[in-house]
Coordinates of C-alpha atoms in Angstrom, one line a residue:
M479 CA -51.4 -10.1 46.0
D480 CA -49.1 -12.0 48.5
L481 CA -45.6 -12.0 48.7
K482 CA -45.2 -15.4 47.0
L483 CA -47.4 -14.1 44.0
W484 CA -44.9 -10.8 43.8
M485 CA -41.9 -12.7 43.8
A486 CA -43.2 -15.4 41.2
V487 CA -44.3 -12.6 38.8
T488 CA -40.8 -10.7 39.2
L489 CA -39.0 -14.0 38.2
F490 CA -41.5 -14.5 35.4
L491 CA -40.6 -10.9 34.2
A492 CA -36.7 -11.7 34.9
T493 CA -37.0 -14.8 32.6
A494 CA -38.8 -12.7 29.9
L495 CA -35.9 -10.0 30.0
M496 CA -33.1 -12.8 29.6
L497 CA -34.8 -14.6 26.5
L498 CA -35.0 -11.0 25.2
V499 CA -31.2 -11.1 25.6
A500 CA -30.9 -14.4 24.1
Y501 CA -33.2 -13.2 21.3
L502 CA -30.9 -9.8 20.7
S503 CA -27.7 -12.0 20.9
Y504 CA -29.1 -14.7 18.3
L505 CA -29.4 -11.5 15.9
K506 CA -25.5 -11.5 15.9
R507 CA -25.3 -15.5 16.0
H508 CA -22.4 -15.4 13.4
L509 CA -20.0 -14.1 16.3
P510 CA -18.9 -16.6 18.6
V511 CA -19.2 -14.7 21.4
A512 CA -23.0 -14.1 20.7
K513 CA -23.4 -17.9 20.7
T514 CA -22.2 -18.0 24.5
M515 CA -24.3 -15.2 25.6
I516 CA -27.4 -17.2 24.4
L517 CA -26.6 -20.1 26.2
I518 CA -25.7 -17.9 29.4
M519 CA -29.0 -16.1 29.0
L520 CA -31.1 -19.5 28.7
S521 CA -29.5 -20.9 31.4
A522 CA -30.3 -17.9 33.6
A523 CA -33.8 -18.1 32.4
F524 CA -34.3 -21.7 33.3
Y525 CA -32.9 -20.6 36.9
A526 CA -35.2 -17.9 37.3
L527 CA -38.1 -19.9 35.8
G528 CA -37.5 -22.8 38.1
Y529 CA -37.2 -20.8 41.1
A530 CA -40.6 -18.9 40.3
F531 CA -42.1 -22.6 40.2
E532 CA -40.5 -23.4 43.3
V533 CA -41.8 -20.3 44.9
L534 CA -45.2 -21.2 44.0
S535 CA -44.7 -25.2 44.8
R536 CA -47.5 -26.5 47.5
D537 CA -45.6 -29.8 48.3
L538 CA -42.4 -31.5 48.1
N539 CA -42.8 -32.9 44.8
E540 CA -43.6 -29.7 43.1
M541 CA -40.4 -28.4 44.9
K542 CA -38.2 -31.1 43.5
L543 CA -39.8 -30.6 39.7
S544 CA -38.9 -26.9 40.2
L545 CA -35.6 -27.8 41.3
Q546 CA -34.9 -30.1 38.0
I547 CA -35.7 -27.0 36.0
E548 CA -33.5 -24.7 38.0
Y549 CA -30.7 -27.3 37.5
L550 CA -31.0 -27.0 33.4
G551 CA -29.2 -23.9 34.2
I552 CA -27.7 -23.5 37.6
P553 CA -24.6 -25.8 37.0
F554 CA -23.8 -24.3 33.7
V555 CA -24.3 -20.6 34.1
T556 CA -21.0 -19.3 35.6
T557 CA -18.9 -21.4 33.5
L558 CA -20.5 -20.2 30.5
W559 CA -19.5 -16.8 31.7
L560 CA -16.1 -17.8 31.9
F561 CA -15.8 -19.3 28.4
Q562 CA -17.4 -16.0 27.4
V563 CA -14.4 -14.1 29.2
I564 CA -11.9 -16.5 27.5
Q565 CA -13.4 -15.5 24.0
F566 CA -13.2 -11.9 24.4
T567 CA -9.7 -12.0 26.0
G568 CA -8.4 -14.5 23.3
T569 CA -6.8 -17.1 25.8
A570 CA -5.7 -20.3 24.7
A571 CA -7.2 -19.8 21.4
R572 CA -5.4 -22.8 20.1
Y573 CA -6.8 -25.3 23.0
R574 CA -10.2 -23.7 23.1
K575 CA -12.1 -26.8 22.7
R576 CA -10.2 -29.0 24.9
L577 CA -10.3 -26.2 27.8
A578 CA -14.1 -25.8 27.2
L579 CA -14.4 -30.1 27.7
M580 CA -12.3 -29.7 31.0
L581 CA -14.2 -26.5 32.1
F582 CA -17.8 -28.3 31.8
L583 CA -16.8 -31.5 33.1
I584 CA -18.1 -30.7 36.7
P585 CA -20.8 -28.7 35.4
F586 CA -22.1 -31.7 33.5
A587 CA -21.3 -34.1 36.8
V588 CA -23.8 -31.6 39.1
F589 CA -26.6 -31.5 36.4
F590 CA -26.5 -35.3 36.3
L591 CA -25.8 -36.0 40.3
H592 CA -29.0 -33.5 41.1
L593 CA -30.9 -35.4 38.5
T594 CA -30.5 -38.6 40.4
N595 CA -30.2 -37.3 43.7
D596 CA -33.0 -39.3 45.3
W597 CA -30.8 -42.2 44.8
H598 CA -27.6 -41.2 46.3
H599 CA -28.2 -37.6 48.0
L600 CA -24.9 -36.2 47.0
V601 CA -26.1 -32.8 45.8
Y602 CA -29.3 -32.3 48.6
E603 CA -28.9 -35.0 51.5
R604 CA -32.6 -34.0 52.5
Y605 CA -35.5 -31.5 52.5
I606 CA -36.9 -30.2 55.7
P607 CA -40.0 -28.6 56.1
N608 CA -39.6 -24.8 56.7
E609 CA -41.9 -24.2 60.0
D610 CA -40.4 -20.6 60.7
G611 CA -40.7 -19.2 57.5
F612 CA -43.0 -18.5 54.6
I613 CA -40.4 -19.2 51.6
P614 CA -39.1 -21.7 50.8
L615 CA -41.7 -24.2 51.6
Y616 CA -38.5 -26.8 52.1
M617 CA -35.3 -26.0 53.8
T618 CA -32.5 -28.3 52.0
V619 CA -29.6 -30.0 53.7
K620 CA -26.4 -29.7 51.5
G621 CA -24.7 -32.8 50.4
P622 CA -20.8 -32.6 49.6
W623 CA -21.2 -32.3 45.6
Y624 CA -23.2 -29.3 46.5
T625 CA -20.1 -28.0 48.2
V626 CA -17.8 -28.7 45.4
H627 CA -19.9 -27.2 42.8
S628 CA -20.3 -23.9 45.0
V629 CA -16.3 -23.7 45.4
Y630 CA -16.1 -24.6 41.8
N631 CA -18.6 -21.7 40.7
Y632 CA -16.6 -18.9 42.8
S633 CA -13.0 -20.2 41.5
V634 CA -14.7 -19.8 37.9
L635 CA -15.8 -16.1 38.7
L636 CA -12.3 -15.3 40.2
C637 CA -10.6 -16.6 37.0
G638 CA -12.7 -14.6 34.8
F639 CA -12.0 -11.4 36.7
L640 CA -8.4 -12.0 36.9
L641 CA -8.4 -12.5 32.8
I642 CA -10.7 -9.6 32.0
I643 CA -9.7 -6.8 34.6
P644 CA -6.3 -6.2 33.0
M645 CA -7.8 -6.0 29.9
Y646 CA -9.8 -3.2 31.0
W647 CA -6.9 -1.3 31.7
R648 CA -5.5 -1.6 28.3
A649 CA -8.7 -1.3 26.2
L650 CA -10.1 1.8 24.5
P651 CA -12.8 3.9 26.2
I652 CA -15.6 2.5 24.1
V653 CA -14.5 -1.2 25.0
R654 CA -14.1 -0.7 28.6
K655 CA -17.7 0.0 28.8
Q656 CA -18.5 -3.0 27.3
I657 CA -16.0 -5.0 29.6
L658 CA -17.7 -3.0 32.5
V659 CA -21.4 -4.3 31.5
L660 CA -19.9 -7.9 31.1
L661 CA -18.5 -7.5 34.7
M662 CA -21.8 -6.4 36.2
G663 CA -23.4 -9.3 34.3
A664 CA -21.1 -11.8 36.4
V665 CA -20.6 -9.6 39.7
V666 CA -24.6 -8.7 40.5
P667 CA -25.8 -12.2 40.5
M668 CA -22.6 -13.1 42.8
V669 CA -23.5 -10.3 45.4
F670 CA -26.9 -11.3 45.4
N671 CA -26.1 -15.0 45.9
M672 CA -23.9 -14.0 48.8
F673 CA -26.7 -13.0 50.9
F674 CA -27.8 -16.8 50.7
W675 CA -24.6 -17.7 52.7
F676 CA -25.2 -14.8 55.4
G677 CA -28.4 -16.2 56.7
V678 CA -30.9 -14.9 54.3
T679 CA -33.4 -18.0 53.4
V680 CA -34.5 -16.5 50.0
D681 CA -32.1 -17.5 47.2
L682 CA -31.9 -13.8 45.4
T683 CA -29.4 -14.9 42.8
P684 CA -32.1 -15.4 40.1
F685 CA -33.0 -11.5 40.7
G686 CA -29.4 -10.5 40.2
F687 CA -29.8 -12.1 36.9
A688 CA -32.7 -9.8 36.2
V689 CA -30.4 -6.8 36.8
S690 CA -27.6 -8.7 34.4
G691 CA -30.3 -8.9 31.7
I692 CA -31.2 -5.2 32.1
A693 CA -27.3 -4.4 31.9
Y694 CA -26.7 -6.5 28.9
V695 CA -29.8 -5.0 26.8
W696 CA -28.5 -1.4 27.7
G697 CA -24.8 -2.6 26.6
I698 CA -26.1 -4.3 23.1
L699 CA -28.2 -1.3 22.3
R700 CA -26.2 1.5 23.5
F701 CA -22.4 -0.1 23.3
N702 CA -22.7 -2.1 20.8
L703 CA -22.0 -5.2 22.9
L704 CA -21.1 -8.3 21.0
R705 CA -20.4 -6.2 17.7
L706 CA -16.6 -5.6 18.1
T707 CA -15.2 -7.5 21.2
P708 CA -12.3 -6.2 23.4
L709 CA -10.1 -9.1 21.7
A710 CA -11.0 -7.8 18.5
M711 CA -10.5 -4.3 19.1
A712 CA -6.9 -5.2 20.7
K713 CA -6.1 -6.7 17.4
V714 CA -7.1 -3.9 15.5
F715 CA -5.2 -1.6 17.6
E716 CA -2.2 -4.1 17.6
T717 CA -2.0 -4.5 13.6
I718 CA -1.8 -1.1 12.9
R719 CA 1.2 -0.2 11.3
D720 CA 1.7 3.1 12.6
G721 CA 2.7 3.3 16.4
V722 CA -0.3 4.7 18.7
V723 CA -0.2 6.0 22.0
L724 CA -3.4 7.1 24.1
F725 CA -3.4 9.6 27.0
D726 CA -6.2 10.1 29.1
Y727 CA -7.4 13.8 30.0
E728 CA -4.8 14.0 33.0
D729 CA -2.3 13.3 30.1
R730 CA -1.2 10.0 31.5
I731 CA -0.4 7.3 29.1
V732 CA -3.5 4.7 29.0
S733 CA -2.3 2.2 26.5
Y734 CA 0.1 2.0 23.1
N735 CA 0.4 -0.8 20.4
S736 CA 3.6 -2.7 19.3
A737 CA 4.3 -0.5 16.7
A738 CA 4.6 2.6 19.3
Q739 CA 7.2 0.4 21.6
E740 CA 9.2 -0.1 18.5
V741 CA 9.6 3.7 18.2
L742 CA 9.7 4.6 22.4
P743 CA 11.2 1.3 23.8
E744 CA 10.6 3.0 27.1
L745 CA 7.2 2.5 26.8
G746 CA 7.9 -1.5 27.6
W747 CA 10.0 -0.4 30.8
T748 CA 6.7 0.4 32.7
K749 CA 4.8 -2.4 33.9
R750 CA 1.6 -0.5 35.5
Y751 CA -0.7 1.9 33.4
P752 CA -2.1 4.4 33.1
A753 CA 1.6 5.8 33.8
E754 CA 2.6 9.5 34.3
M755 CA 3.8 10.8 30.4
G756 CA 6.7 12.7 32.0
K757 CA 8.3 9.7 33.9
V758 CA 8.0 7.1 30.9
L759 CA 8.9 9.8 28.4
A760 CA 11.8 11.3 30.0
D761 CA 14.3 10.4 27.7
S762 CA 12.5 12.3 24.9
P763 CA 12.2 15.8 26.2
V764 CA 11.4 17.6 22.9
L765 CA 8.5 15.0 22.3
L766 CA 7.3 15.4 25.6
E767 CA 7.2 19.2 25.1
R768 CA 5.2 19.3 22.0
I769 CA 2.6 16.9 23.8
Q770 CA 2.3 19.4 26.7
A771 CA 2.1 22.6 24.7
A772 CA -0.3 21.0 22.2
S773 CA -3.6 22.8 21.9
D774 CA -7.2 21.6 21.5
G775 CA -7.0 21.0 17.7
D776 CA -4.8 18.8 15.8
E777 CA -1.2 18.9 15.3
R778 CA 1.4 17.6 13.1
F779 CA 5.0 17.8 13.8
P780 CA 8.4 15.6 12.8
F781 CA 10.4 13.4 15.2
Q782 CA 13.4 11.9 15.1
R783 CA 14.9 8.9 16.8
L784 CA 18.3 6.9 16.8
H785 CA 17.7 3.2 16.6
A786 CA 20.8 0.8 16.3
D787 CA 23.0 3.6 14.7
R788 CA 20.2 4.6 12.1
T789 CA 18.4 8.2 12.2
M790 CA 14.5 7.3 12.2
H791 CA 12.1 9.9 11.2
Y792 CA 8.5 10.0 12.0
K793 CA 5.6 12.1 11.0
C794 CA 3.9 12.7 14.3
S795 CA 0.0 13.5 14.7
L796 CA -1.4 14.6 18.0
S797 CA -5.2 14.6 18.1
P798 CA -7.6 15.4 21.2
I799 CA -10.6 12.4 21.8
Y800 CA -13.9 13.7 22.6
D801 CA -16.8 11.8 24.2
S802 CA -20.4 11.9 22.8
G803 CA -21.0 15.2 24.4
R804 CA -17.9 16.8 22.9
I805 CA -15.7 16.6 26.2
P806 CA -12.2 15.9 25.7
I807 CA -11.5 12.8 27.4
G808 CA -7.7 12.5 26.1
K809 CA -5.3 12.4 23.3
I810 CA -4.0 10.1 20.8
L811 CA -0.2 10.3 19.2
V812 CA 0.3 8.4 16.1
F813 CA 3.7 7.8 14.8
S814 CA 4.1 7.5 11.0
D815 CA 7.3 5.9 9.8
I816 CA 8.5 8.1 7.1
T817 CA 12.4 6.9 7.6
E818 CA 12.7 5.3 3.9
L819 CA 11.0 8.4 2.3
K820 CA 13.7 10.7 4.1
E821 CA 16.5 8.2 3.1
S822 CA 15.3 8.1 -0.6
E823 CA 15.0 11.6 -0.7
A824 CA 18.4 12.1 0.5
R825 CA 19.6 9.8 -2.2
L826 CA 17.6 11.7 -4.9
R827 CA 19.5 14.8 -3.9
E828 CA 22.8 13.3 -3.7
N829 CA 22.0 11.9 -7.2
A830 CA 20.7 15.1 -8.5
R831 CA 24.0 16.8 -7.3
Q832 CA 26.2 14.2 -9.0
L833 CA 23.9 14.4 -12.3
S834 CA 24.6 18.2 -11.9
E835 CA 28.3 17.7 -11.8
L836 CA 28.2 15.2 -14.5
N837 CA 26.1 17.4 -16.5
A838 CA 28.5 20.5 -16.1
F839 CA 31.2 18.1 -17.2
K840 CA 29.4 17.0 -20.0
D841 CA 28.9 20.5 -21.2
K842 CA 32.7 21.3 -20.8
L843 CA 33.6 18.1 -22.6
F844 CA 31.4 19.2 -25.6
T845 CA 32.8 22.8 -25.2
V846 CA 36.6 21.1 -25.7
V847 CA 35.0 18.9 -28.8
M848 CA 33.7 22.1 -30.4
H849 CA 36.8 24.1 -30.3
D850 CA 39.8 22.0 -29.7
I851 CA 38.6 18.9 -31.7
R852 CA 36.3 20.0 -34.5
D853 CA 38.5 22.8 -35.8
P854 CA 41.4 20.4 -36.3
I855 CA 39.7 17.9 -38.1
A856 CA 38.1 20.8 -40.2
L857 CA 41.5 21.2 -41.2
L858 CA 42.4 17.6 -41.9
V859 CA 39.5 17.6 -44.3
S860 CA 40.6 20.4 -46.3
L861 CA 44.4 19.1 -46.3
T862 CA 43.2 15.9 -47.5
E863 CA 41.0 17.0 -50.5
L864 CA 44.1 19.3 -51.2
L865 CA 46.4 16.3 -51.2
N866 CA 44.1 14.0 -53.0
D867 CA 43.4 16.6 -55.8
E868 CA 47.2 17.0 -56.1
L869 CA 48.1 13.4 -56.1
T870 CA 45.3 12.2 -58.5
A871 CA 46.5 15.1 -61.0
A872 CA 50.2 13.5 -60.5
D873 CA 48.8 10.1 -61.0
F874 CA 50.6 8.9 -58.0
E875 CA 50.2 5.4 -57.4
H876 CA 49.2 5.6 -53.8
A877 CA 46.3 8.0 -54.7
E878 CA 43.6 5.5 -54.0
L879 CA 45.0 5.2 -50.5
V880 CA 45.0 8.9 -50.0
R881 CA 41.4 8.7 -51.3
E882 CA 40.5 6.3 -48.4
L883 CA 42.1 8.7 -45.8
K884 CA 40.1 11.5 -47.3
G885 CA 36.9 9.5 -46.7
Q886 CA 37.7 8.3 -43.3
V887 CA 38.4 11.9 -42.0
Q888 CA 35.3 13.2 -43.9
S889 CA 33.4 10.4 -41.9
T890 CA 35.1 11.2 -38.6
F891 CA 34.2 14.9 -39.3
H892 CA 30.6 14.4 -40.0
L893 CA 30.2 12.1 -37.0
V894 CA 31.8 15.2 -34.7
D895 CA 29.3 17.5 -36.5
N896 CA 26.5 15.2 -35.9
L897 CA 27.6 14.8 -32.3
L898 CA 27.6 18.6 -31.8
D899 CA 24.3 19.0 -33.3
W900 CA 22.6 16.7 -31.1
Y901 CA 24.3 18.4 -28.2
R902 CA 22.9 21.7 -29.3
S903 CA 19.5 20.3 -30.0
Q904 CA 19.5 18.5 -26.4
K905 CA 20.6 22.0 -24.9
G906 CA 17.9 23.7 -26.4
K907 CA 20.1 25.8 -28.5
V908 CA 19.0 25.2 -31.9
V909 CA 16.7 27.5 -33.3
F910 CA 14.0 26.5 -35.3
R911 CA 12.6 29.0 -37.9
P912 CA 10.0 27.3 -40.4
L913 CA 9.7 28.7 -43.9
G914 CA 8.0 27.4 -47.2
W915 CA 10.5 25.4 -48.9
N916 CA 10.3 23.4 -52.7
V917 CA 10.8 19.6 -51.7
Q918 CA 12.4 18.8 -55.4
Q919 CA 15.1 21.8 -55.0
V920 CA 16.1 20.7 -51.5
V921 CA 16.5 17.3 -52.2
R922 CA 18.5 17.9 -55.1
Q923 CA 21.0 20.2 -53.6
A924 CA 21.2 17.5 -51.1
L925 CA 22.1 14.7 -53.6
L926 CA 24.4 17.3 -55.4
L927 CA 26.4 17.4 -52.1
A928 CA 26.1 13.5 -51.8
G929 CA 27.2 12.8 -55.5
P930 CA 31.0 12.8 -54.9
K931 CA 30.6 10.4 -52.1
A932 CA 28.3 8.2 -54.2
G933 CA 30.5 8.4 -57.1
M934 CA 33.2 6.4 -55.3
K935 CA 31.1 3.5 -55.0
Q936 CA 29.5 3.9 -58.7
I937 CA 25.7 4.3 -56.8
L938 CA 23.3 6.3 -59.1
L939 CA 21.3 8.9 -57.1
A940 CA 17.7 9.5 -58.1
E941 CA 15.0 11.7 -57.6
R942 CA 11.3 11.0 -58.3
I943 CA 9.4 14.4 -56.9
D944 CA 6.5 16.4 -58.2
E945 CA 8.1 19.8 -58.4
K946 CA 4.7 21.4 -56.9
L947 CA 5.3 19.9 -53.5
T948 CA 6.1 22.4 -51.0
V949 CA 7.1 21.8 -47.2
R950 CA 7.3 23.9 -43.9
A951 CA 10.3 23.6 -42.5
D952 CA 13.7 24.5 -40.8
K953 CA 15.9 24.5 -43.8
E954 CA 19.1 23.7 -42.0
M955 CA 17.3 20.7 -40.0
L956 CA 16.0 19.5 -43.3
D957 CA 19.4 19.7 -45.0
L958 CA 20.8 17.9 -42.1
I959 CA 18.2 14.9 -41.7
L960 CA 18.4 14.6 -45.8
R961 CA 22.0 14.8 -45.5
N962 CA 22.2 11.7 -42.7
L963 CA 19.7 9.5 -44.4
L964 CA 21.7 9.7 -47.7
S965 CA 25.1 9.2 -45.9
N966 CA 23.7 6.1 -44.3
A967 CA 22.1 4.8 -47.6
I968 CA 25.5 5.1 -49.5
K969 CA 27.2 3.4 -46.9
F970 CA 25.4 0.4 -46.4
T971 CA 24.6 0.4 -50.4
E972 CA 26.8 -2.1 -52.4
I973 CA 29.1 -0.8 -55.6
G974 CA 26.8 0.0 -58.6
G975 CA 23.7 0.5 -56.5
E976 CA 21.0 2.6 -56.8
I977 CA 19.6 5.3 -54.2
E978 CA 16.5 6.9 -55.0
V979 CA 14.6 10.1 -53.2
G980 CA 10.7 10.5 -53.5
A981 CA 7.9 12.4 -51.8
V982 CA 4.2 12.2 -52.0
L983 CA 1.3 14.4 -50.6
D984 CA -0.6 12.5 -47.8
G985 CA -3.2 14.8 -46.3
D986 CA -1.8 17.9 -45.0
M987 CA 1.8 16.1 -45.0
I988 CA 4.6 15.2 -47.3
V989 CA 6.0 11.9 -47.0
V990 CA 9.6 11.9 -48.1
S991 CA 11.3 8.7 -48.8
V992 CA 15.1 7.6 -49.2
R993 CA 15.1 4.0 -50.9
D994 CA 18.4 2.1 -51.4
N995 CA 18.8 -1.6 -52.6
G996 CA 21.2 -2.6 -50.5
A997 CA 21.7 -5.5 -48.1
G998 CA 19.0 -4.2 -45.7
I999 CA 19.1 -4.3 -41.9
D1000 CA 19.4 -7.4 -39.9
D1001 CA 17.1 -8.0 -37.2
Q1002 CA 19.0 -7.0 -34.4
T1003 CA 19.7 -3.9 -35.7
A1004 CA 16.4 -3.5 -36.8
E1005 CA 15.1 -4.0 -33.2
L1006 CA 17.7 -1.1 -31.9
L1007 CA 16.6 1.6 -34.4
R1008 CA 12.7 0.7 -33.2
R1009 CA 13.9 1.2 -29.2
E1010 CA 14.5 4.9 -30.3
E1011 CA 17.3 4.9 -27.9
P1012 CA 19.0 8.7 -27.5
F1013 CA 22.3 6.9 -29.1
L1014 CA 21.7 4.0 -31.4
K1015 CA 24.1 1.0 -31.5
V1016 CA 24.0 0.3 -35.1
F1017 CA 27.2 -1.3 -36.2
A1018 CA 28.3 -2.1 -39.8
A1019 CA 31.0 -4.7 -40.5
G1020 CA 34.2 -3.4 -41.3
E1021 CA 33.1 0.2 -41.0
D1022 CA 32.8 3.1 -38.5
S1023 CA 29.2 3.7 -37.4
G1024 CA 29.5 6.3 -35.4
D1025 CA 27.8 8.8 -37.6
T1026 CA 25.2 6.6 -38.6
R1027 CA 24.3 6.6 -34.6
F1028 CA 24.3 9.8 -33.7
G1029 CA 22.7 10.9 -37.2
L1030 CA 19.8 8.5 -37.1
A1031 CA 19.2 10.0 -33.4
L1032 CA 19.5 13.4 -34.5
T1033 CA 17.4 13.0 -37.8
R1034 CA 14.7 11.3 -35.6
E1035 CA 14.6 14.3 -33.3
F1036 CA 14.5 16.8 -35.8
V1037 CA 11.8 15.4 -37.4
R1038 CA 9.9 15.1 -34.1
I1039 CA 10.6 19.3 -33.8
H1040 CA 8.7 19.6 -37.2
G1041 CA 5.8 17.6 -36.0
G1042 CA 6.5 14.5 -38.1
S1043 CA 7.7 11.0 -37.6
L1044 CA 10.3 8.8 -38.8
W1045 CA 10.1 5.1 -39.7
F1046 CA 11.7 2.7 -41.9
E1047 CA 11.0 -0.7 -44.0
S1048 CA 13.9 -3.2 -44.7
E1049 CA 14.3 -6.8 -46.5
R1050 CA 17.4 -8.5 -46.3
G1051 CA 19.0 -8.8 -49.7
V1052 CA 16.3 -6.3 -51.4
G1053 CA 17.1 -2.9 -49.4
T1054 CA 15.8 -0.4 -47.0
T1055 CA 13.6 2.7 -47.0
F1056 CA 13.7 5.5 -44.6
S1057 CA 10.6 7.6 -44.6
F1058 CA 9.8 10.8 -42.5
T1059 CA 6.7 13.1 -42.7
L1060 CA 6.7 17.0 -42.7
P1061 CA 3.9 19.5 -42.8
G1062 CA 3.3 20.8 -46.5
S1063 CA 0.9 20.8 -49.5
A1064 CA 1.2 20.7 -53.3
G1065 CA 1.2 24.5 -53.6
A1066 CA 3.0 26.8 -56.1
R1067 CA 6.8 26.6 -55.6
D1068 CA 8.0 28.7 -52.9
A1069 CA 11.5 30.8 -53.6
F1070 CA 14.2 29.7 -51.1
D1071 CA 17.9 30.4 -50.6
N1072 CA 19.8 28.5 -52.9
G1073 CA 23.4 29.3 -52.0
G1074 CA 23.9 31.2 -55.0
R1075 CA 23.3 28.6 -57.3
K1076 CA 21.2 28.2 -60.4
E1077 CA 18.2 25.6 -60.6
D1078 CA 20.6 24.0 -63.6
D1079 CA 22.9 23.5 -61.0
Y1080 CA 20.6 20.8 -59.2
E1081 CA 19.5 19.2 -62.2
S1082 CA 22.9 17.6 -63.3
N1083 CA 25.6 15.3 -62.4
F1084 CA 23.4 13.3 -59.6
G1085 CA 25.7 10.5 -59.5
G1086 CA 28.8 8.7 -60.6
R1087 CA 27.7 5.9 -62.7

């Protein structure tokens, strides 16, 4: 096989190889960079295919036809490569279409000028038979537009290098390999083309494209070329919220993102990278020491830095970077900003300290209430009762005022008592001792105690409870529950009203209800009661409602301790029913401490009609 045939076969193989690269790029055609790669490879394929036909040409007409095929690719291939570099680097993203139009003005002009070259000879002035050499068949005398196109091509290549080389130094290691493949795709054909300018009569440029095709196939299959462009990698790197600094195997800083520069402003002071870590981080000796002393494993450590009179806190993660052979090639340092977390933690500690002080003050306040307020009020209750009995017996004309005074003092005493009971329940000082109690007898005892207060308003007290119903409850808590519900019912029932206490068995629970025929609860108060706030803001017109407020809160708390629940139903102008549940049964009556009273005492004188 002669030399011409060898060259033609080689060029046909190069064409096939470049078509393979175009096909592989077509598989990733959703990427703009891949679309450009398809056009580059097709242009180079036309170049190589036309040159193969030129080598095999037997006369001038066949040579000119071959040149027409070549010029389907020659004017465009380098410009397409520059446009691909622009896509990779993200240059002039907003003006990409206008830039493309400007870049391809000269290539299209060269294409049409060569197409019509026989009319004006601006690309090739004439063709001279090659008498001294075997290849090519004809030598060409170049015209002015050939020179323009050559200068333009080398200018385009230079611009591409100026754009992509700086990105190489800033890129991650895997992206650098992609950039090297792209650079090889332009450098190798350019080097082969330069032989043509040094007197070699054979144009070796298409063979350079064959080498580029091999490099591109290797890059696509080995380094995922075109799958993630350096621009995309750079954008991912820049959009990471955490600060990231990359070091090479010599502990030199290779790259960093903008978040890292916010942590370490000195990173921006150095213009050229890679840079010596010791020089760049000289103002952060503690951080420098931790990086230098790092072992081969992952390390975590805190880091603080003062920025604008605010101490910033970071959680640092230092990890080694390995290549595919598990050989360490550098380190990655990540700064996670935890300043807000630290400041919130400090605020929580301060709030906890203040709450602790307030809680201690509250305990002291309740101690004062328990000893210095409750006892004098209890004494006032006793004195007003004695005074009321004496003045009533003497038929004193202001006895009614004294009775009112006694009622107010007793109400205040109940308020303080409920408040202290609530405090003890919140502090866990209330002892829960559930025993079996007859519901009817417990209710009758509560009605007996509430009788004098109900009698003042001529309210009838009644109970309708099966004598066999038994609850398992703490006696003191149960008495307090009934006392508070009856006290509230009496307070909000008009003169001459009626209050009824009932109980029924519902499964393994006893439902106890206290019903009155008072004015009912207004919507605003009902909403407050349903919120189940620790302190219920319930106000009654013309009366102090403090005992109601704490009494209901304490009642609900004690019912829950028993495993029950408290609810109410109310209708304006008809009345209100408070109900609660306690565990119980309908078994035999259990004995309980009746305070030394006989059962007959409970069955007499419930109310004061």
